[in-house]
Amino acid sequence: MPLMKSGYYRFSTGWEKLILVIGLLGAAGTGACQPLNVLFFGDLTGIMVDFGSQLGPEVSAAAAAYMSGYREYPGETLTEALLRVMNSTERASDTGTIADELKNITQMFLDGIHTFAINNSIVGAATFISTYISLACFNYVAYTQIHRIRNLYLKSALRQDIGWYDVHQSGEFASRMSEDMTKLEDGVGEKVPMFVSMVVSFGGSVGLALGRGWELALVCLVSLPVTLIVVGIVGFAASRLAKREMTEYAKAGTIAEEVLSSIRTVIAFGGREKEVERYEKNLLSAKNLNVKRNLLTGLAFGILWFFIYASYALAFWYGVTLIIRDMDKTEGQIYDAATMITVFMGVMTGSMSLGMASPFIEAFSIARGAAAKVYSVIDRESLIDSMSEEGKRPEKIEGSINFRNVHFEYPSRKGVKILKGLNLSIKGGETVALVGSSGCGKSTCIQLIQRFYDPLDGAVQLDGHDIRSLNVGWLRSQIGVVGQEPVLFQTTVEENIRYGRDGCTKEDIVNAAKMANAHAFISKLPQGYDTLVGERGAQLSGGQKQRIAIARALVRRPRILLLDEATSALDTSSEAKVQAALDRASVGQTTIIVAHRLSTIRNADKIVVIHDGRVVEQGSHDVLMERRGHYFDLVTTQISGSEDPTSPGEEGGKEHVTAERMISVRSNASSAIDDDEELTEGQRLMAEHYQEGTVKAASILKILRVNRPEWLLLVIATVASVVSGFAMPLFSVLFGDLIGTLGQDDPDKIRADTDYFSLLFVIVGVVMGFMTFIQTYLYGIAGEKLTMRFRGLMFSAMLRQEVAYFDDKNNSTGALCARLSGDAANIQGATGQRIGTITQSLGTLVLSVALAMYYEWRLGLLVLAFVPPLFGAFYVQGKLQRGELLGTAGAMEKATKVAVESVTNIRTVLGLCRERQFHAQYLLELQPALQVSKRNVHLRAITYALARSIGFFAYAGAMAFGGSLVASEGLPYEKVFKVSQALIMGTAMVANILSFAPNFQKGIEAASNAFYLLERQPRIDDAPDVKDEKWKSEGEVQYSNVQFAYPTRVGSLVLRGLDLEIRPGQTVALVGPSGCGKSTTVQLLERFYDPTAGVVSVDGRNVSKVKMANLRDQMGIVSQEPVLFDRTIAENIAYGDNERHVPMAEIIEAAKKSNIHNFISSLPQGYETRMGEKGTQLSGGQKQRVAIARALVRNPRILLLDEATSALDAESEKVVQEALDKAKEGRTCITIAHRLTTIQDADVICVINEGRVAELGKHSELLQRRGIYHKLHSLQGGRR
């Protein structure tokens, strides 16, 4: 067993292995029943042929004449007719003796028939019981084991070190989680006992044949070695191809994950066609590999069938030769009809079992490929194992941290050194700030303290212990982290904060939220702390996410607090409050701050300047200012000219308190709707507009319509499969005739007839082989094209949807990726080869029934009576599948979503020590699926057992009834063979259809979901009457009385009548507290959403009446958390304009303008450097500059800057700010900023508060007005 050997069941318990052994015994029992059937059948044939030859040819002829209606005199009975003939042929002198002789012959014949019927029924019962046991045992263990493997796989993935994640993409993980597990489950479940029973049946049947007549058996077996070699070679090649195909699909999965998680960027830059093309390119190579695999399989099966029929021909021809030779023999081994048929049927049954076993080999080889990939992750020992119990856990810690001559480079960028001998000492309880230009290694230090990586050389120490000697989980539990791009999980606000510490109470959570200045806005959310935050926190503004992340860090009560740009996304008032909270929280804790806004760190005990991977200066703010070195330069570039860098303005100080109070009261308008506030008409309409419909079941015809371009292939393949289906019933007819031949007395006549029938067998073999090849290969091509087309269409349809579609928690990246790979794979299960098998089986069934009715309708009806229970089994199975599918699919999707979310955000999960929690949640989501599957194990086993065993009962019944017809009405016995044999073949084919039922049902369900997606109309789309006119915008933007609520939170109005006019070429800055609707205005302009009321227009054109592609062409956007793709840097910049091929010169020009050219040129591969997943290979500032270059490449009329410089250090910010100032020339620019210094030169500053424009004017005008802006400004100045 290839499966046992490669450790498929290595995760089973001892008890489960015992169940598997019982299952194997059951399977062996099922297999052993087949040779017994052959043995009884051979004896029965002997009895029938003897009966014919004892009666003699004249008597047989008379019986045949009687059957066709000839009567010597009216009312003559069959017995009278036969006696008349026997008397006339001088066979006996006494009529009484003749009658006795006839009676004896008939009685012996009937006894033999009844013995056969009883024995065969016992065999049938045994088959039913053993099949049931084997299937139930294996399916039970398979479900449990796959559940266990899923569990271990996620657990192992969560234990891996970050270095491993840098080189393995998390998108691949989603596809492994759904597709590979399904393939593995397919290979360890019911197919194993089915395969074992076939192999045992092969062994037993061939053994019996050799025992009864070795000479003939060996001739029959001639084709076997050839068959085995062919199947072996094909199996090996198919497995290699399957492995390569999986790698290709995993690559496509990675692309899908990357694109779907960055959907806003893709839409804004019109990258849909480009992404679909990139995705389909990977699908194409997977498809080509699969077509090759189908070609091989088709050839193998074609040759196989030809050999089978050719060997039948040889066997009969040689068997008859032996019978004729032994006609006069009286002792030793005598070949008679019974021996020949037993040997022949033994070999035939054996070969058929082998043939039926071969498709399973393919399933096993695919499962093996899947297992190899999954097990390699499970078996990998992580270099830094966060769940390990090893390592010291000191009782108490001071929190002093030392870097001793640390050298470091990222595993994915070997050769690019980040730290070059860094030395740094931090005392326990100290607040230390790390500053320096973008990419100098600040964030790297923070990752080393968390032990995400180990240094190449040197050591990081905590309280004198090398952190490599400490327990990883314990170390991270002492650390609170707030990063630059905070990651929230798709659950409630309360749960997100609770991730900070196990067992914290609601009170702890509320206190932490108050400290982080988040309580006020959380309370105003529709469900307060129970509001869902959306995927990656998409439902909240940047500042709100940041504050929840800070609350999450504070609730830990950590000894060491690491703040990597923790307040960069906050507006001034929030920043002041949160900064104060962090100052309070950091008392007695060691705090390490990475900041670009130097105003936030001047109170630090020590400021450390890092340059080129080394510490170049350290000391307090005042000391470093006096030194006038690196730090002094950084500060002076950052402070606006109006202020004195060393003394905070008096006035600012005084007003600090009141301004802070005044703004925090309204800190969040984004959800400031009270529960009792009525929905507006616009909100009601929006709620209806975004209602999702129900999924309608798809028909096979509808699926085939997608296959329309391949209609010719499908027609040819279907004809081929129907023709190859006819082979079985034709075989029964030839077989019946051949047995009829053996009843003759004349050896020459027997010889001549046999030669004729043998030739017919060869002809059937040639046709069958050719048809099988055509069928397998053509269906294969059509099926692969269909799968590829579905994947491409589904991916394209996903990218066509509006942004709100992705805000819905059911359409998270993980869920959509799982649907893409899972549904397409399942649709293939309902098409291609499966349809071939079903049309073939139907061809067999129809011809079998037709022949049965033609030869002897009464016998035909008897056998047909056994078909309804079979179809009953089929129906129950179908119902079961549907129930099981709906039960498991939902649960599986939810579970995959949890797994993908935890792996995608692995840094956050590891930093919070939440691996165990996500793992537990995953298992919880999987539980219902496991229970439903286990419940259905017995029903599945019963239906399949019924399908396997009913043929035995049908045969017993047919022979008993047929025998009585032969005895009482003189029906030629070969007709009994033809009818029974043909119909049994037919019912066997129904069992064959049954075995594919599960795949078929899954395919229909998957297709229904796919069609629902393909037919879903995006809620935001080009109006039907929209003109496709290219226009160069002037850059005039107008918001007229705009109201807006997000579709996922219809109850919370974000904009409440916003009016704003922006003239061409103006630079307008939007400021205001976090969540007041600044980013929302930009999203409405890009038409990610439509307003619930009011109009947004560009150049006087309502944006909803302009073609979206043309509208977005006019804009370039740079956002707060820039999204870059895993392409080269050049490709990322060129992504800014997807309408054309961007020449390299323009790319370099854009890079120079955004001050990133020098850095890119210094990389080993320059512009061809790959960015890594989500651009992780670059620092925040570097990513931001690439994003600016991308926006500039399209030469937009309107530039949208959403906090475009928040992630930059002072030095880069200055240069980028200059680049942006250059970029703004001659363009309309809308910029959102919290740092007021960056927008003082704006033509108009617009203060948005509670979803309306509160103040409008130039910097100096607004300061004189002493309103909200003045207070915001004094807050920022006051802290300086």
Coordinates of N, CA and C in Angstrom, one line a residue, residues 1095-1173:
V1095 N -24.1 65.5 -4.1 CA -23.4 65.2 -5.4 C -21.9 65.5 -5.2
V1096 N -21.1 64.6 -5.7 CA -19.7 64.9 -5.8 C -19.4 65.0 -7.3
S1097 N -18.7 66.2 -7.7 CA -18.5 66.3 -9.1 C -17.1 66.8 -9.4
V1098 N -16.6 66.5 -10.6 CA -15.3 66.9 -11.1 C -15.6 67.7 -12.4
D1099 N -15.0 68.9 -12.5 CA -15.3 69.7 -13.7 C -16.8 69.8 -14.0
G1100 N -17.6 69.9 -12.9 CA -19.0 70.0 -13.1 C -19.7 68.8 -13.6
R1101 N -19.0 67.7 -13.7 CA -19.6 66.4 -14.1 C -19.8 65.6 -12.8
N1102 N -21.1 65.1 -12.6 CA -21.4 64.2 -11.5 C -20.5 63.0 -11.6
V1103 N -19.7 62.6 -10.6 CA -18.8 61.5 -10.8 C -19.6 60.2 -11.0
S1104 N -20.8 60.1 -10.6 CA -21.6 58.8 -10.9 C -22.0 58.7 -12.3
K1105 N -21.9 59.9 -13.1 CA -22.3 59.9 -14.5 C -21.1 59.8 -15.5
V1106 N -19.9 59.7 -14.9 CA -18.7 59.6 -15.7 C -18.2 58.2 -15.7
K1107 N -17.6 57.7 -16.8 CA -17.1 56.3 -16.8 C -16.0 56.3 -15.8
M1108 N -16.1 55.2 -14.9 CA -15.2 55.1 -13.8 C -13.7 55.1 -14.2
A1109 N -13.4 54.4 -15.2 CA -12.0 54.3 -15.7 C -11.5 55.7 -16.0
N1110 N -12.3 56.5 -16.7 CA -11.9 57.9 -17.1 C -11.7 58.7 -15.9
L1111 N -12.7 58.6 -14.9 CA -12.6 59.4 -13.7 C -11.3 59.1 -12.9
R1112 N -11.0 57.8 -12.8 CA -9.9 57.5 -11.9 C -8.6 57.8 -12.6
D1113 N -8.6 57.8 -14.0 CA -7.4 58.2 -14.7 C -6.9 59.6 -14.4
Q1114 N -7.9 60.5 -13.9 CA -7.5 61.9 -13.6 C -6.8 62.0 -12.3
M1115 N -6.8 60.9 -11.5 CA -6.3 61.0 -10.1 C -5.1 60.1 -9.8
G1116 N -4.3 60.6 -9.0 CA -3.2 59.8 -8.4 C -3.3 59.8 -6.9
I1117 N -3.2 58.7 -6.3 CA -3.5 58.6 -4.8 C -2.2 58.1 -4.1
V1118 N -1.9 58.7 -3.0 CA -0.9 58.1 -2.1 C -1.5 58.1 -0.7
S1119 N -1.6 56.9 -0.2 CA -2.3 56.8 1.1 C -1.4 56.5 2.3
Q1120 N -2.1 56.5 3.4 CA -1.4 56.4 4.7 C -0.6 55.1 4.9
E1121 N -1.2 54.0 4.5 CA -0.5 52.7 4.6 C -0.3 52.2 3.1
P1122 N 0.7 52.6 2.5 CA 0.8 52.3 1.0 C 0.9 50.8 0.7
V1123 N 0.1 50.4 -0.3 CA 0.1 49.0 -0.6 C 1.0 48.8 -1.9
L1124 N 2.0 47.9 -1.7 CA 2.8 47.6 -2.9 C 2.7 46.1 -3.1
F1125 N 3.0 45.7 -4.4 CA 2.8 44.3 -4.8 C 4.1 43.6 -4.8
D1126 N 4.0 42.2 -4.8 CA 5.2 41.4 -4.9 C 5.6 41.3 -6.3
R1127 N 6.0 42.5 -6.9 CA 6.6 42.6 -8.2 C 7.9 43.3 -8.0
T1128 N 8.6 43.6 -9.1 CA 9.8 44.4 -9.0 C 9.5 45.8 -8.7
I1129 N 10.5 46.6 -8.2 CA 10.2 48.0 -7.9 C 9.8 48.7 -9.2
A1130 N 10.4 48.4 -10.3 CA 10.0 49.1 -11.6 C 8.6 48.8 -11.9
E1131 N 8.1 47.6 -11.7 CA 6.7 47.2 -12.1 C 5.8 47.9 -11.1
N1132 N 6.2 48.0 -9.8 CA 5.3 48.7 -8.9 C 5.1 50.2 -9.2
I1133 N 6.2 50.8 -9.7 CA 6.1 52.2 -10.1 C 5.2 52.3 -11.3
A1134 N 5.5 51.4 -12.3 CA 4.7 51.5 -13.6 C 3.3 51.2 -13.3
Y1135 N 2.9 50.6 -12.2 CA 1.5 50.2 -11.9 C 0.7 51.5 -11.8
G1136 N 1.3 52.6 -11.7 CA 0.6 53.9 -11.6 C -0.2 54.1 -12.9
D1137 N 0.3 53.6 -14.0 CA -0.5 53.8 -15.3 C -0.6 52.5 -16.0
N1138 N -1.8 51.9 -15.8 CA -2.0 50.6 -16.4 C -2.6 50.6 -17.8
E1139 N -2.8 51.8 -18.3 CA -3.4 51.9 -19.6 C -2.4 51.7 -20.7
R1140 N -1.1 51.8 -20.4 CA -0.1 51.8 -21.4 C 1.2 51.1 -20.9
H1141 N 2.2 50.9 -21.7 CA 3.5 50.3 -21.3 C 4.3 51.6 -20.9
V1142 N 4.7 51.6 -19.6 CA 5.4 52.8 -19.1 C 6.9 52.6 -19.4
P1143 N 7.6 53.5 -20.2 CA 9.0 53.3 -20.5 C 9.9 53.5 -19.2
M1144 N 11.0 52.8 -19.2 CA 11.9 52.8 -18.0 C 12.3 54.3 -17.7
A1145 N 12.5 55.1 -18.7 CA 13.0 56.5 -18.5 C 12.0 57.2 -17.6
E1146 N 10.7 57.0 -17.8 CA 9.6 57.6 -17.0 C 9.6 57.1 -15.6
I1147 N 9.9 55.8 -15.5 CA 9.9 55.2 -14.1 C 11.0 55.8 -13.3
I1148 N 12.2 55.9 -14.0 CA 13.4 56.5 -13.2 C 13.1 58.0 -12.9
E1149 N 12.5 58.7 -13.8 CA 12.1 60.1 -13.6 C 11.2 60.2 -12.4
A1150 N 10.2 59.4 -12.4 CA 9.2 59.4 -11.2 C 10.0 59.1 -9.9
A1151 N 10.9 58.1 -10.0 CA 11.6 57.7 -8.8 C 12.5 58.9 -8.3
K1152 N 13.1 59.6 -9.3 CA 14.0 60.7 -8.9 C 13.1 61.8 -8.2
K1153 N 11.9 62.1 -8.8 CA 11.1 63.1 -8.3 C 10.7 62.8 -6.8
S1154 N 10.5 61.5 -6.5 CA 10.1 61.1 -5.2 C 11.2 60.7 -4.3
N1155 N 12.5 61.1 -4.7 CA 13.6 60.9 -3.9 C 13.9 59.5 -3.5
I1156 N 13.7 58.5 -4.4 CA 13.9 57.1 -4.0 C 14.9 56.5 -5.0
H1157 N 15.3 57.3 -6.1 CA 16.1 56.7 -7.1 C 17.5 56.3 -6.6
N1158 N 18.1 57.1 -5.7 CA 19.4 56.7 -5.2 C 19.4 55.4 -4.4
F1159 N 18.4 55.3 -3.6 CA 18.2 54.1 -2.8 C 18.1 52.9 -3.7
I1160 N 17.2 53.0 -4.7 CA 16.9 51.8 -5.6 C 18.2 51.4 -6.3
S1161 N 18.9 52.4 -6.8 CA 20.2 52.1 -7.5 C 21.2 51.4 -6.6
S1162 N 21.1 51.7 -5.3 CA 22.1 51.1 -4.4 C 21.8 49.6 -4.1
L1163 N 20.6 49.1 -4.5 CA 20.3 47.7 -4.2 C 21.0 46.8 -5.3
P1164 N 21.3 45.6 -4.9 CA 22.1 44.7 -5.8 C 21.4 44.6 -7.1
Q1165 N 20.0 44.4 -7.1 CA 19.4 44.3 -8.4 C 18.7 45.5 -8.9
G1166 N 18.9 46.6 -8.2 CA 18.3 47.9 -8.7 C 16.8 47.9 -8.8
Y1167 N 16.4 48.4 -10.0 CA 14.9 48.4 -10.2 C 14.3 47.0 -10.4
E1168 N 15.1 46.0 -10.5 CA 14.6 44.7 -10.7 C 14.4 43.9 -9.4
T1169 N 14.7 44.6 -8.3 CA 14.6 44.0 -6.9 C 13.1 43.7 -6.7
R1170 N 12.8 42.5 -6.2 CA 11.4 42.2 -5.9 C 11.1 42.8 -4.6
M1171 N 9.8 43.2 -4.4 CA 9.4 44.0 -3.2 C 9.1 43.1 -2.0
G1172 N 8.8 41.8 -2.3 CA 8.4 40.9 -1.2 C 6.9 41.1 -1.0
E1173 N 6.3 40.2 -0.2 CA 4.9 40.3 0.0 C 4.5 41.6 0.7

